[in-house]
Every structure is written in structure tokens, then in C-alpha cells.
XYZ file of C-alpha atoms in Angstrom:
567
model
C -15.698 -23.971 -13.529
C -18.184 -22.667 -16.501
C -18.047 -19.124 -16.722
C -21.964 -18.837 -16.723
C -22.495 -20.782 -13.438
C -21.904 -19.757 -10.023
C -21.000 -21.942 -7.398
C -23.634 -23.792 -5.310
C -24.164 -22.591 -1.462
C -26.753 -22.631 1.031
C -30.537 -22.342 0.479
C -30.829 -18.722 1.513
C -28.456 -15.885 -0.237
C -28.250 -12.436 1.077
C -26.777 -9.182 -0.843
C -24.800 -6.595 0.681
C -24.793 -3.224 -0.983
C -21.234 -1.711 0.102
C -20.022 1.792 -0.256
C -16.078 1.607 -1.143
C -15.703 5.088 -0.611
C -13.777 7.644 -2.754
C -10.511 5.827 -3.408
C -8.659 5.517 -0.187
C -8.931 2.015 1.175
C -8.582 3.282 4.786
C -11.970 4.871 4.624
C -13.757 1.663 4.509
C -15.938 1.227 7.803
C -15.509 -2.108 9.898
C -18.999 -3.191 8.687
C -17.595 -2.885 5.182
C -14.800 -5.143 5.941
C -16.542 -7.559 7.552
C -19.188 -8.129 5.038
C -16.000 -8.438 2.429
C -14.649 -11.105 4.652
C -17.858 -12.977 4.508
C -18.463 -13.055 1.010
C -18.891 -15.806 -1.580
C -19.242 -13.499 -4.517
C -17.785 -9.898 -4.761
C -19.972 -7.740 -7.843
C -17.276 -4.545 -8.080
C -16.985 -1.500 -10.125
C -13.608 -1.387 -11.624
C -12.506 1.999 -10.104
C -12.986 0.420 -6.453
C -11.844 -2.936 -7.562
C -8.291 -2.569 -5.588
C -9.776 -0.873 -3.011
C -12.091 -3.717 -1.766
C -10.830 -7.058 -3.002
C -8.244 -7.507 -0.449
C -10.526 -7.820 2.311
C -12.194 -10.961 0.318
C -11.046 -14.435 1.279
C -9.022 -16.350 -1.684
C -11.210 -18.319 -3.889
C -13.966 -15.761 -4.072
C -15.691 -15.406 -7.058
C -14.902 -11.858 -8.159
C -17.091 -9.882 -11.125
C -16.034 -6.530 -12.492
C -19.637 -5.110 -13.129
C -19.817 -2.421 -15.497
C -23.180 -0.326 -14.442
C -25.503 -0.086 -17.476
C -28.420 -1.780 -19.131
C -28.421 -5.163 -19.983
C -27.211 -5.803 -23.607
C -26.058 -9.440 -24.070
C -28.291 -12.373 -23.028
C -27.120 -15.714 -23.200
C -28.961 -17.425 -26.336
C -32.196 -19.181 -25.234
C -31.811 -18.124 -21.565
C -32.284 -14.755 -20.692
C -29.434 -14.209 -18.540
C -26.849 -12.195 -18.512
C -23.153 -13.410 -19.211
C -21.168 -13.349 -16.121
C -17.689 -14.435 -16.527
C -16.240 -15.433 -12.882
C -12.906 -15.310 -11.611
C -12.380 -17.579 -9.047
C -9.288 -16.232 -7.182
C -9.424 -12.965 -5.545
C -5.589 -12.590 -5.480
C -5.768 -11.963 -9.091
C -5.756 -8.374 -9.830
C -5.738 -8.105 -13.652
C -8.018 -9.242 -16.402
C -11.334 -9.251 -14.435
C -14.311 -9.289 -17.129
C -16.954 -7.047 -16.860
C -20.823 -7.890 -17.093
C -23.397 -5.464 -18.240
C -26.293 -6.288 -16.062
C -25.314 -6.391 -12.471
C -28.712 -6.590 -10.983
C -29.369 -9.718 -12.775
C -26.164 -11.280 -11.825
C -26.374 -10.124 -7.991
C -29.935 -11.725 -8.060
C -29.008 -14.857 -9.565
C -25.947 -15.624 -7.219
C -28.057 -14.604 -4.035
C -30.965 -17.143 -5.349
C -28.141 -19.551 -5.379
C -27.512 -18.766 -1.518
C -24.681 -17.229 -2.012
C -23.619 -14.097 0.270
C -22.889 -11.429 -2.384
C -21.478 -7.958 -1.711
C -22.340 -5.461 -4.507
C -19.546 -2.537 -3.872
C -19.657 0.547 -5.624
C -17.644 3.831 -5.340
C -18.660 6.469 -2.887
C -21.891 5.610 -1.271
C -24.665 3.261 -2.424
C -27.409 5.762 -1.446
C -25.875 8.175 -3.924
C -25.481 5.655 -6.561
C -28.247 5.392 -9.399
C -27.613 1.728 -10.309
C -27.384 0.737 -6.963
C -30.704 2.143 -5.921
C -32.208 0.255 -8.994
C -30.544 -3.137 -7.843
C -32.011 -2.484 -4.693
C -35.514 -2.306 -5.774
C -34.930 -5.243 -7.920
C -33.984 -7.320 -5.175
C -37.127 -6.062 -3.142
C -39.355 -6.965 -5.734
C -37.752 -10.461 -5.982
C -37.902 -11.126 -2.620
C -33.953 -11.194 -2.115
C -32.915 -9.940 1.625
C -30.112 -7.407 1.572
C -28.594 -4.699 3.616
C -26.887 -1.124 2.995
C -23.353 -0.440 4.189
C -22.691 3.427 3.751
C -19.715 4.506 2.551
C -17.854 7.776 2.652
C -19.292 9.802 -0.449
C -17.070 11.591 -2.700
C -18.738 14.751 -2.397
C -17.885 15.048 1.520
C -14.760 12.986 1.698
C -12.684 14.491 -1.304
C -13.165 18.449 0.044
C -12.122 17.109 3.418
C -9.120 15.590 1.965
C -8.245 18.930 -0.152
C -8.399 21.115 2.963
C -11.879 22.568 2.301
C -14.399 22.186 4.964
C -18.036 22.593 3.858
C -19.362 24.408 6.722
C -18.208 26.763 9.700
C -19.780 27.935 12.959
C -22.296 30.012 11.414
C -23.642 26.961 9.510
C -23.632 28.285 5.959
C -25.816 26.565 3.595
C -24.564 23.659 1.760
C -25.677 22.477 -1.550
C -24.527 19.637 -3.717
C -24.938 19.355 -7.506
C -23.987 16.851 -10.144
C -23.078 18.746 -13.137
C -24.078 15.723 -15.240
C -27.623 15.440 -14.483
C -28.300 18.953 -13.226
C -31.488 20.858 -14.743
C -31.492 24.505 -15.510
C -33.543 24.876 -12.365
C -31.025 23.235 -10.330
C -28.206 25.511 -11.440
C -30.773 28.763 -10.904
C -31.530 27.736 -7.196
C -27.797 27.117 -6.140
C -26.559 30.352 -8.025
C -29.367 32.332 -6.023
C -27.829 30.982 -2.682
C -24.696 32.459 -0.942
C -23.968 29.112 0.572
C -20.993 26.502 -0.122
C -21.853 24.385 -3.472
C -20.264 21.021 -4.011
C -20.259 20.302 -7.678
C -19.812 16.746 -9.072
C -18.284 17.077 -12.543
C -15.556 15.882 -14.926
C -12.451 17.812 -15.929
C -13.687 18.680 -19.285
C -16.871 20.210 -17.722
C -15.565 22.224 -14.942
C -15.321 25.523 -17.059
C -18.961 24.896 -18.213
C -20.168 24.293 -14.611
C -18.525 27.766 -13.505
C -20.209 29.331 -16.225
C -23.697 27.878 -15.234
C -23.017 29.078 -11.504
C -22.038 32.554 -13.086
C -25.151 32.730 -15.586
C -27.128 31.893 -12.394
C -26.184 34.977 -10.017
C -22.883 33.823 -8.688
C -19.971 36.422 -8.885
C -17.154 35.664 -10.998
C -14.571 36.388 -8.230
C -16.293 33.621 -5.804
C -13.609 31.017 -4.935
C -13.287 27.591 -6.492
C -11.186 24.516 -5.987
C -11.091 21.672 -8.207
C -9.903 18.528 -6.867
C -9.200 15.309 -9.323
C -8.396 11.716 -8.044
C -9.487 12.864 -4.390
C -8.489 10.715 -1.269
C -5.753 8.948 -3.300
C -2.021 9.623 -3.404
C -2.733 10.787 -7.442
C -4.737 13.721 -5.517
C -4.128 17.028 -7.226
C -5.962 20.393 -6.479
C -6.185 23.629 -8.025
C -7.499 27.000 -6.551
C -9.074 29.740 -8.476
C -12.383 31.404 -9.067
C -15.547 30.806 -11.289
C -14.114 33.459 -13.582
C -10.576 32.003 -13.647
C -10.808 28.157 -13.374
C -10.585 27.581 -17.201
C -7.361 29.446 -17.396
C -5.883 28.089 -14.334
C -6.635 24.479 -15.724
C -5.314 25.603 -19.034
C -2.009 26.897 -17.495
C -1.752 23.771 -15.624
C -1.884 21.588 -18.687
C -4.852 19.514 -17.862
C -7.414 21.246 -20.257
C -7.744 19.995 -23.091
C -6.590 16.380 -22.345
C -7.058 12.620 -22.988
C -8.328 12.244 -19.613
C -10.766 15.279 -19.435
C -13.499 13.028 -18.491
C -11.932 12.098 -15.227
C -14.329 12.609 -12.534
C -13.446 15.836 -9.937
C -15.096 17.280 -7.194
C -15.109 21.246 -7.188
C -16.036 23.346 -4.320
C -17.592 26.898 -4.644
C -17.657 29.689 -2.062
C -15.747 31.399 0.664
C -14.659 27.960 2.444
C -12.546 27.220 -0.418
C -10.369 30.514 -0.581
C -6.741 29.684 -1.019
C -5.713 31.389 1.919
C -7.737 28.984 4.333
C -6.964 25.853 1.977
C -3.229 26.504 2.341
C -3.304 26.005 6.436
C -5.820 22.943 6.126
C -4.423 20.868 3.097
C -3.323 18.097 5.260
C -3.290 15.315 3.156
C -1.409 16.788 0.070
C 1.200 18.112 2.651
C 2.458 15.041 3.824
C 6.318 14.916 3.359
C 6.174 12.370 0.567
C 3.252 12.905 -1.112
C 2.799 11.343 -4.223
C 6.275 10.162 -4.218
C 6.903 6.697 -6.224
C 9.545 5.069 -3.993
C 11.117 1.986 -5.049
C 11.474 -0.763 -2.251
C 13.958 -3.149 -3.244
C 13.641 -5.939 -0.673
C 12.340 -9.667 -0.448
C 8.609 -9.566 -0.806
C 7.929 -10.754 2.583
C 10.103 -8.414 4.322
C 8.841 -4.998 2.475
C 5.335 -5.045 3.645
C 5.698 -3.287 6.782
C 7.931 -0.864 5.153
C 5.655 -0.265 2.608
C 2.916 0.679 4.989
C 5.159 3.060 6.847
C 5.835 4.986 3.531
C 2.208 4.974 2.669
C 1.590 6.886 5.986
C 4.009 9.746 4.625
C 2.030 9.772 1.280
C 4.108 7.896 -0.799
C 3.272 5.125 -3.340
C 5.596 2.496 -2.663
C 6.732 -0.058 -5.407
C 8.204 -3.621 -4.081
C 10.846 -5.037 -6.248
C 12.215 -8.137 -5.078
C 16.014 -8.153 -5.525
C 16.779 -11.307 -3.395
C 14.936 -14.501 -3.683
C 14.997 -16.993 -0.689
C 15.723 -20.486 -1.558
C 16.547 -23.766 0.806
C 20.359 -24.832 1.473
C 22.001 -26.780 -1.041
C 22.336 -29.592 1.767
C 19.855 -29.588 4.146
C 21.215 -32.355 6.394
C 22.994 -29.634 8.713
C 19.879 -27.940 9.485
C 17.687 -31.311 9.887
C 20.461 -32.209 12.828
C 20.298 -28.688 14.076
C 16.303 -28.725 14.574
C 16.645 -32.323 15.994
C 19.061 -31.131 18.305
C 16.791 -28.516 19.836
C 14.185 -31.185 20.653
C 16.999 -33.463 22.356
C 18.459 -30.479 24.467
C 21.446 -29.812 22.588
C 21.125 -25.772 22.756
C 21.036 -23.495 25.625
C 20.240 -20.653 22.946
C 18.746 -20.024 19.292
C 19.383 -16.844 17.868
C 17.577 -15.713 14.743
C 19.062 -12.808 12.781
C 16.392 -12.315 10.120
C 12.626 -13.014 9.600
C 13.882 -15.445 6.869
C 15.778 -17.383 9.253
C 12.233 -17.666 11.466
C 10.598 -18.708 8.125
C 13.211 -21.773 7.631
C 12.992 -22.965 11.097
C 9.235 -22.814 11.261
C 9.107 -24.456 7.869
C 11.604 -27.413 9.097
C 9.444 -27.652 12.148
C 6.161 -28.232 10.119
C 8.046 -30.677 8.185
C 8.519 -32.729 11.266
C 5.210 -32.101 12.813
C 6.647 -29.651 15.460
C 5.177 -26.389 16.556
C 6.338 -23.733 19.082
C 6.243 -25.912 21.851
C 9.708 -27.421 20.799
C 11.109 -24.338 21.925
C 10.189 -24.988 25.655
C 13.591 -24.665 27.856
C 15.544 -22.813 25.097
C 16.128 -18.962 25.372
C 15.440 -17.555 22.142
C 17.117 -14.404 20.674
C 15.883 -11.954 17.787
C 18.616 -9.517 16.052
C 15.586 -6.896 15.861
C 12.117 -6.028 16.261
C 10.666 -7.390 12.746
C 12.535 -10.506 13.372
C 10.869 -10.507 16.912
C 7.202 -9.902 15.568
C 7.907 -13.366 13.281
C 8.701 -15.120 16.218
C 5.576 -13.982 18.029
C 3.659 -14.791 15.031
C 4.976 -18.411 15.467
C 4.011 -18.617 19.057
C 7.238 -17.668 20.417
C 8.149 -14.844 22.852
C 12.001 -13.894 22.643
C 13.989 -13.682 25.666
C 16.506 -11.336 24.027
C 15.946 -8.601 21.745
C 18.893 -5.585 21.432
C 18.059 -2.569 23.460
C 20.002 -0.361 21.306
C 20.998 -0.914 17.923
C 18.783 -3.511 15.918
C 21.873 -5.303 14.720
C 24.578 -8.311 15.065
C 26.305 -5.717 16.839
C 23.566 -4.805 18.921
C 22.622 -8.225 20.194
C 26.262 -8.915 20.883
C 26.284 -6.015 23.299
C 22.859 -7.383 25.519
C 24.226 -11.212 25.006
C 25.203 -12.686 28.378
C 28.962 -14.413 28.593
C 28.727 -18.059 29.226
C 28.713 -18.859 33.109
C 29.159 -22.889 33.716
C 27.385 -22.324 36.980
C 24.039 -20.838 35.770
C 24.119 -22.304 32.383
C 23.810 -26.141 32.171
C 24.793 -26.174 28.333
C 27.272 -23.997 26.317
C 25.904 -24.170 22.836
C 24.186 -21.457 20.597
C 22.053 -22.602 17.369
C 22.133 -19.971 14.587
C 20.381 -20.357 11.419
C 20.991 -17.796 9.048
C 21.636 -17.023 5.229
C 24.640 -18.598 3.414
C 26.188 -14.882 2.788
C 25.846 -13.342 6.500
C 28.887 -12.121 7.872
C 30.968 -13.340 10.608
C 30.290 -10.728 13.356
C 27.836 -12.662 15.433
C 29.872 -16.107 15.607
C 32.998 -14.310 16.716
C 31.481 -12.290 19.290
C 29.410 -15.333 20.763
C 32.673 -17.496 20.855
C 34.602 -14.610 22.418
C 31.812 -14.877 25.213
C 32.409 -18.078 25.897
C 29.688 -19.985 23.905
C 30.102 -22.622 21.161
C 28.444 -21.974 17.948
C 26.434 -24.323 15.491
C 26.613 -21.700 12.674
C 24.086 -23.568 10.049
C 23.074 -22.223 6.733
C 19.060 -22.220 7.079
C 18.534 -20.650 3.835
C 20.374 -19.239 0.477
C 20.117 -15.807 -0.754
C 20.192 -15.423 -4.529
C 19.666 -12.476 -6.929
C 15.954 -12.546 -7.969
C 14.807 -12.266 -11.418
C 14.429 -9.059 -13.297
C 11.594 -6.928 -12.706
C 8.929 -6.214 -15.930
C 10.496 -4.283 -18.591
C 8.299 -1.331 -17.452
C 10.007 -1.013 -13.822
C 13.373 -1.223 -15.322
C 12.754 1.533 -17.671
C 11.273 3.998 -14.774
C 14.231 2.850 -12.688
C 16.752 4.142 -15.216
C 14.701 6.824 -16.994
C 13.877 8.760 -13.683
C 10.257 7.431 -13.061
C 10.956 6.834 -9.386
C 11.227 9.662 -6.876
C 13.304 7.542 -4.417
C 14.857 4.195 -3.577
C 15.679 2.892 -0.224
C 18.623 0.841 0.114
C 18.363 -1.555 3.326
C 21.867 -3.369 2.588
C 24.718 -3.745 0.111
C 23.456 -6.681 -1.535
C 20.392 -4.876 -2.268
C 22.220 -2.241 -4.374
C 24.163 -4.855 -6.065
C 21.388 -6.833 -6.965
C 18.909 -3.851 -8.099
C 21.806 -2.673 -10.338
C 22.281 -6.126 -11.636
C 18.753 -7.023 -12.476
C 17.472 -3.565 -13.375
C 20.298 -0.988 -13.936
C 21.323 1.989 -12.321
C 18.756 4.552 -10.961
C 18.573 7.867 -12.816
C 20.280 10.933 -11.421
C 17.266 12.480 -10.225
C 16.348 9.674 -7.765
C 16.874 10.327 -4.317
C 18.978 7.398 -2.997
C 18.383 6.402 0.762
C 20.786 4.101 2.567
C 20.184 2.178 5.768
C 24.038 2.798 6.912
C 27.797 3.643 6.124
C 28.541 0.162 4.482
C 25.510 0.460 2.131
C 25.945 4.130 1.295
C 29.767 2.973 0.359
C 28.255 0.252 -2.085
C 25.954 2.735 -3.621
C 28.681 5.370 -4.218
C 30.964 2.485 -5.818
C 28.032 1.883 -8.090
C 27.996 5.625 -9.135
C 25.216 6.620 -7.005
C 24.783 9.806 -4.927
C 23.581 9.240 -1.349
C 21.106 11.781 -0.543
C 19.606 10.385 2.799
C 21.349 7.927 5.540
C 19.403 6.643 8.326
C 20.510 7.811 11.912
C 20.395 4.217 12.819
C 20.129 0.853 11.187
C 16.822 0.537 11.024
C 14.513 0.281 8.261
C 11.746 1.985 9.863
C 14.152 4.867 10.706
C 15.515 4.829 7.304
C 11.810 5.892 6.341
C 11.807 8.332 8.737
C 14.913 9.782 7.487
C 13.293 9.958 3.899
C 9.903 11.415 5.307
C 12.162 14.242 6.912
C 14.185 14.955 3.640
C 11.045 15.147 1.743
C 9.611 17.792 4.545
C 12.952 19.954 4.247
C 12.802 19.691 0.535
C 8.922 20.987 0.492
C 9.896 23.989 3.049
C 12.863 25.097 0.829
C 10.702 25.213 -2.143
C 7.806 26.824 -0.456
C 10.126 29.520 1.122
C 11.826 30.172 -2.470
C 8.286 30.759 -3.599
C 8.491 28.058 -6.144
C 6.294 25.037 -6.876
C 6.465 22.012 -4.650
C 7.460 19.088 -7.250
C 8.702 15.815 -6.894
C 12.180 14.754 -7.727
C 10.892 12.965 -10.792
C 9.199 16.291 -11.858
C 12.665 17.713 -12.485
C 12.895 19.480 -15.847
C 14.769 17.058 -18.121
C 18.599 17.677 -18.174
C 18.894 18.742 -14.600
C 21.138 15.872 -13.559
C 22.948 15.775 -10.665
C 26.478 15.044 -10.043
C 27.719 12.242 -8.210
C 29.214 13.044 -4.790
C 33.242 12.842 -5.181
């Protein structure tokens, strides 16, 4: 596609001006998600690109719009120079176009459904308002989907309510455009003031308020990267904020121009904020947690880690490939259709995927399981089967493992079981526990290699350096193979990294590789493992607070504070 041509579409286009909120993807409204799902073109500011693009369809044109005056027309056309990225799954290298309003209208006139996404709320965005007026003047239909404004959302995440039962006055100030009259008015008020500013201008804004009449001992909080896992909040007063930031080594700094939200008034007093800072007090807040699993398996675990405030980093350590000789798998799948089996037992999500792919190859679907009992070794495998259209007949009621499945598996009964054979599709390196147990229960087992597990390619150099250099706060090992493969492709995690293992066998392998195991799941479940790590983080936070120490992440330990491996 030409970089200056948008694809053709229906006769009438439409523009949705959408507020993407202050940074947390969970703050998108239902209407925003719906509009993104129906978009043909997404014109988005860089800072909220990752927030919105996961909700658009594959193949949608994505343009990174840098707000500002138009400066670079195409020769002889007067049109802007939009460069379109056709795959919404691409996360890097999205180019910018200076005149977003021109691009938005061009796309809409071409019959496209355009979503123009801005940070915060479009009603508070100067450029969005100009683009709305341009659409109105050109007769282009548009709608506005409000978003959570940073001036409201960030204080809520920082534990600073803006009003109380007395209904105190609340004033909002953008320090970057505020006039002397504006400062005088808010300085004369005794209510709460919410200031939008930048790190390098916080002290200046505090000085303006003092000059306008506010007392230097008025409480003040400053929050950077609000509503994200990079959020950090400092509590001080108007008179001490400059010294507080200096001691925290955030001023002066190269990123001093980063936007921040400052709240001034009694509502931001430290004693109250300590009780209400729900977000930054999550058990794993800001922790970078390495999840060395296959990409498909890591998703639900990563979601759970995010709910604890962590930043999961998925590193595939195992790649899944078809079996070297597919004939055995082909015969078994045909046997399913011809009634060879009484049961089929799935021991992993990958086994479900392998059988499903073989079904699709033969033009089969879930109806081929009619009359066959289906077992799943755990909840995640059961969910994969349900997504396939199959409800498993047997899932372990206790331990989510082969041993747990055997505890609930019925013995073969020639009276009630017309067929005595079980189809077991699994990995080439699977253990024999399930096979031996089924045979002991009287069943015949067709143990079939459905897929092979091989060591994945090494992660990028940056990730390898972070693993070995202590850049990660924790790593979750879900099997012995993930230990061996991670160490093999990326090196041994640094001593400061918290090591969490799913069970004794995995822990033993970790120790054999020179790692100290800090956390072990109470039962062999990835979700219980994540819960155990969260509990570890909570206790670590409580211990630091009880000792009067600052709460830090493991990766923030001073250099040289290396741990000894358990012996």
C-alpha cells in the first residue's frame, strides 16, 4: 500500500474522539473498547498507543499522531504525509504525522471509521477540540467517548481523595498554561488544588502557590506515571517539595519534563494517604517478574501477576513442534472417529492444541468426541477444551496433576465399559506416571507423542543482561525443564532475584543449578505459585515497614548485597 493512501471504504465515514485515560488499560470504558473494535483507522498519540491498540482488529491502519501544527505537506497536494502501518499487532516503529486533523478528515471522507485516541479525556485536550471543530466545519460526523482525566484518575490511584463530607472546593490548574490571575485565584482559596505540571516545574508551581497566599506548610503530593506500575508518589509540603525531590534524586534529571499530577491541600496529608494508597501498596507493586513459559501458557499467569501490581515479562523457554513421525498421531485421531477408545486424556494445553490442529486438518470438529469420555489434567487444560467446544467429563478434584487425575480415574469395569482403551496424546518428554497408573487400573493405553518440546531461541540481549544482572525482581519456575532451559538460553538469574518454584522437584532442579529457592507453591498450580509470590511480597513489605525502612523491590538492593545459596 502507498504510504500516502488510505484504503477505500463505505461512502460515509465517521470519527470517534476517544479518551484513553491516564495510562492504566483497565480504565478504558466499555464504549471505548467497542469503538476500537469497530475502527478501520486508529490515529493515536504515542503515550497511549499500547493502551488502545490491543483492542483493534488485525490489519487496522494505525498512525501515531504527534499533536501540533502541520509543517510538511506533500508537494503539490497540500495534504499531510501520513505513514500507515497496516498491522495493528506491530508495536514498534509506528511513525508520526504532524497534522492529525487533516489525516482524520481525509480518512473519514474516504468512508473509514476513524478512532482518534488521546490521553486522558478528549474534552480536556486542546488539539482534540480543534480537530472536532474541523470535523464540524467540514460536515464530518463525529462522536466523543469520554475518558478518565489524569487530574482525577491519578489522585485516586495515589490514595488522595479530592473531596470530603464537607464538600471542600476543588480547583484544577494546568501549570504549563496558567496565568498570574489563575495562580492568584487558587492561592486565595483554601480548597484542594490539583496541578498538572512536569517534574522540573513542580517546585516552581509550589512557589507560585506560596506567592499567591498558600502557607508553605500546606501538604502536597506529587505523582509521576500515575495509574501505571511505574507510579511513584512523594509526600511533602509546598515549602519542602523541592528538597524532597532532590533527596529522592529525581531532580534535576534527564526526564524532568515528564508530566506529573500534584495535589495541594489537607486531603493530601501523609497520614491519610498512608491509609488510602491502595495501588502502590499492592503486594508485588512494580516488581518485574520473569515468566519463563511458552507464550500460549503464560497469558493467564501474567494477568494474575498484573492484578498484584507486578510487571510480567514473558520469555518463552520451550518451543512446541510437531512429532517427527506423525503417523502414530494420525492413526489415533482416526481411531477416535471409528470408536477405538473409551477415554481420551489431555495432560496439557499443548496436547489439546495438537489434537485440535489434527482435527482441522481432517475437517473434523468437536462433534468427533461424541460418545468418548474426556479427561483434563487441570483447570487450564479444561478451559482449552471448553474453547474447543468440549466439556471434560473428568478434572481432578484435588491436585492438578497426573497423580491427581489418577486418584479420580475409575478402574476399568468390563460390565460398564464396552471399550478398555485410553488415548493419551502428550509430549515426547512426558513422564510415565499416568500411563503406569492407568494400566494398574486395568486400562489399555495408546501413549502417543502429539508434540515435541524443544528449547526455545535465546531472548534478546537486553533481557539476558537483565536476568544475569539483577534487573528482574522475581522469576517463576513452573517445571524443571523451565529451569534448565532458562539457564541454558539466558544464563543464571542474579542472586537478588527472588526464585519461586511450583513444587519440590522444580525446586531441587533450581538448587542443582546454584539457585536459592525463596518461594514454593503450596500445591502444584501456576496460580497457587503466583499467590505464594504475592504473599512473599506482602510479608516483605510489612517487614520493611515494621523496621522503619523504605519499601523497595528486590532489584533495588544495593550493589554487593548478594545472597548465599541455600545449602
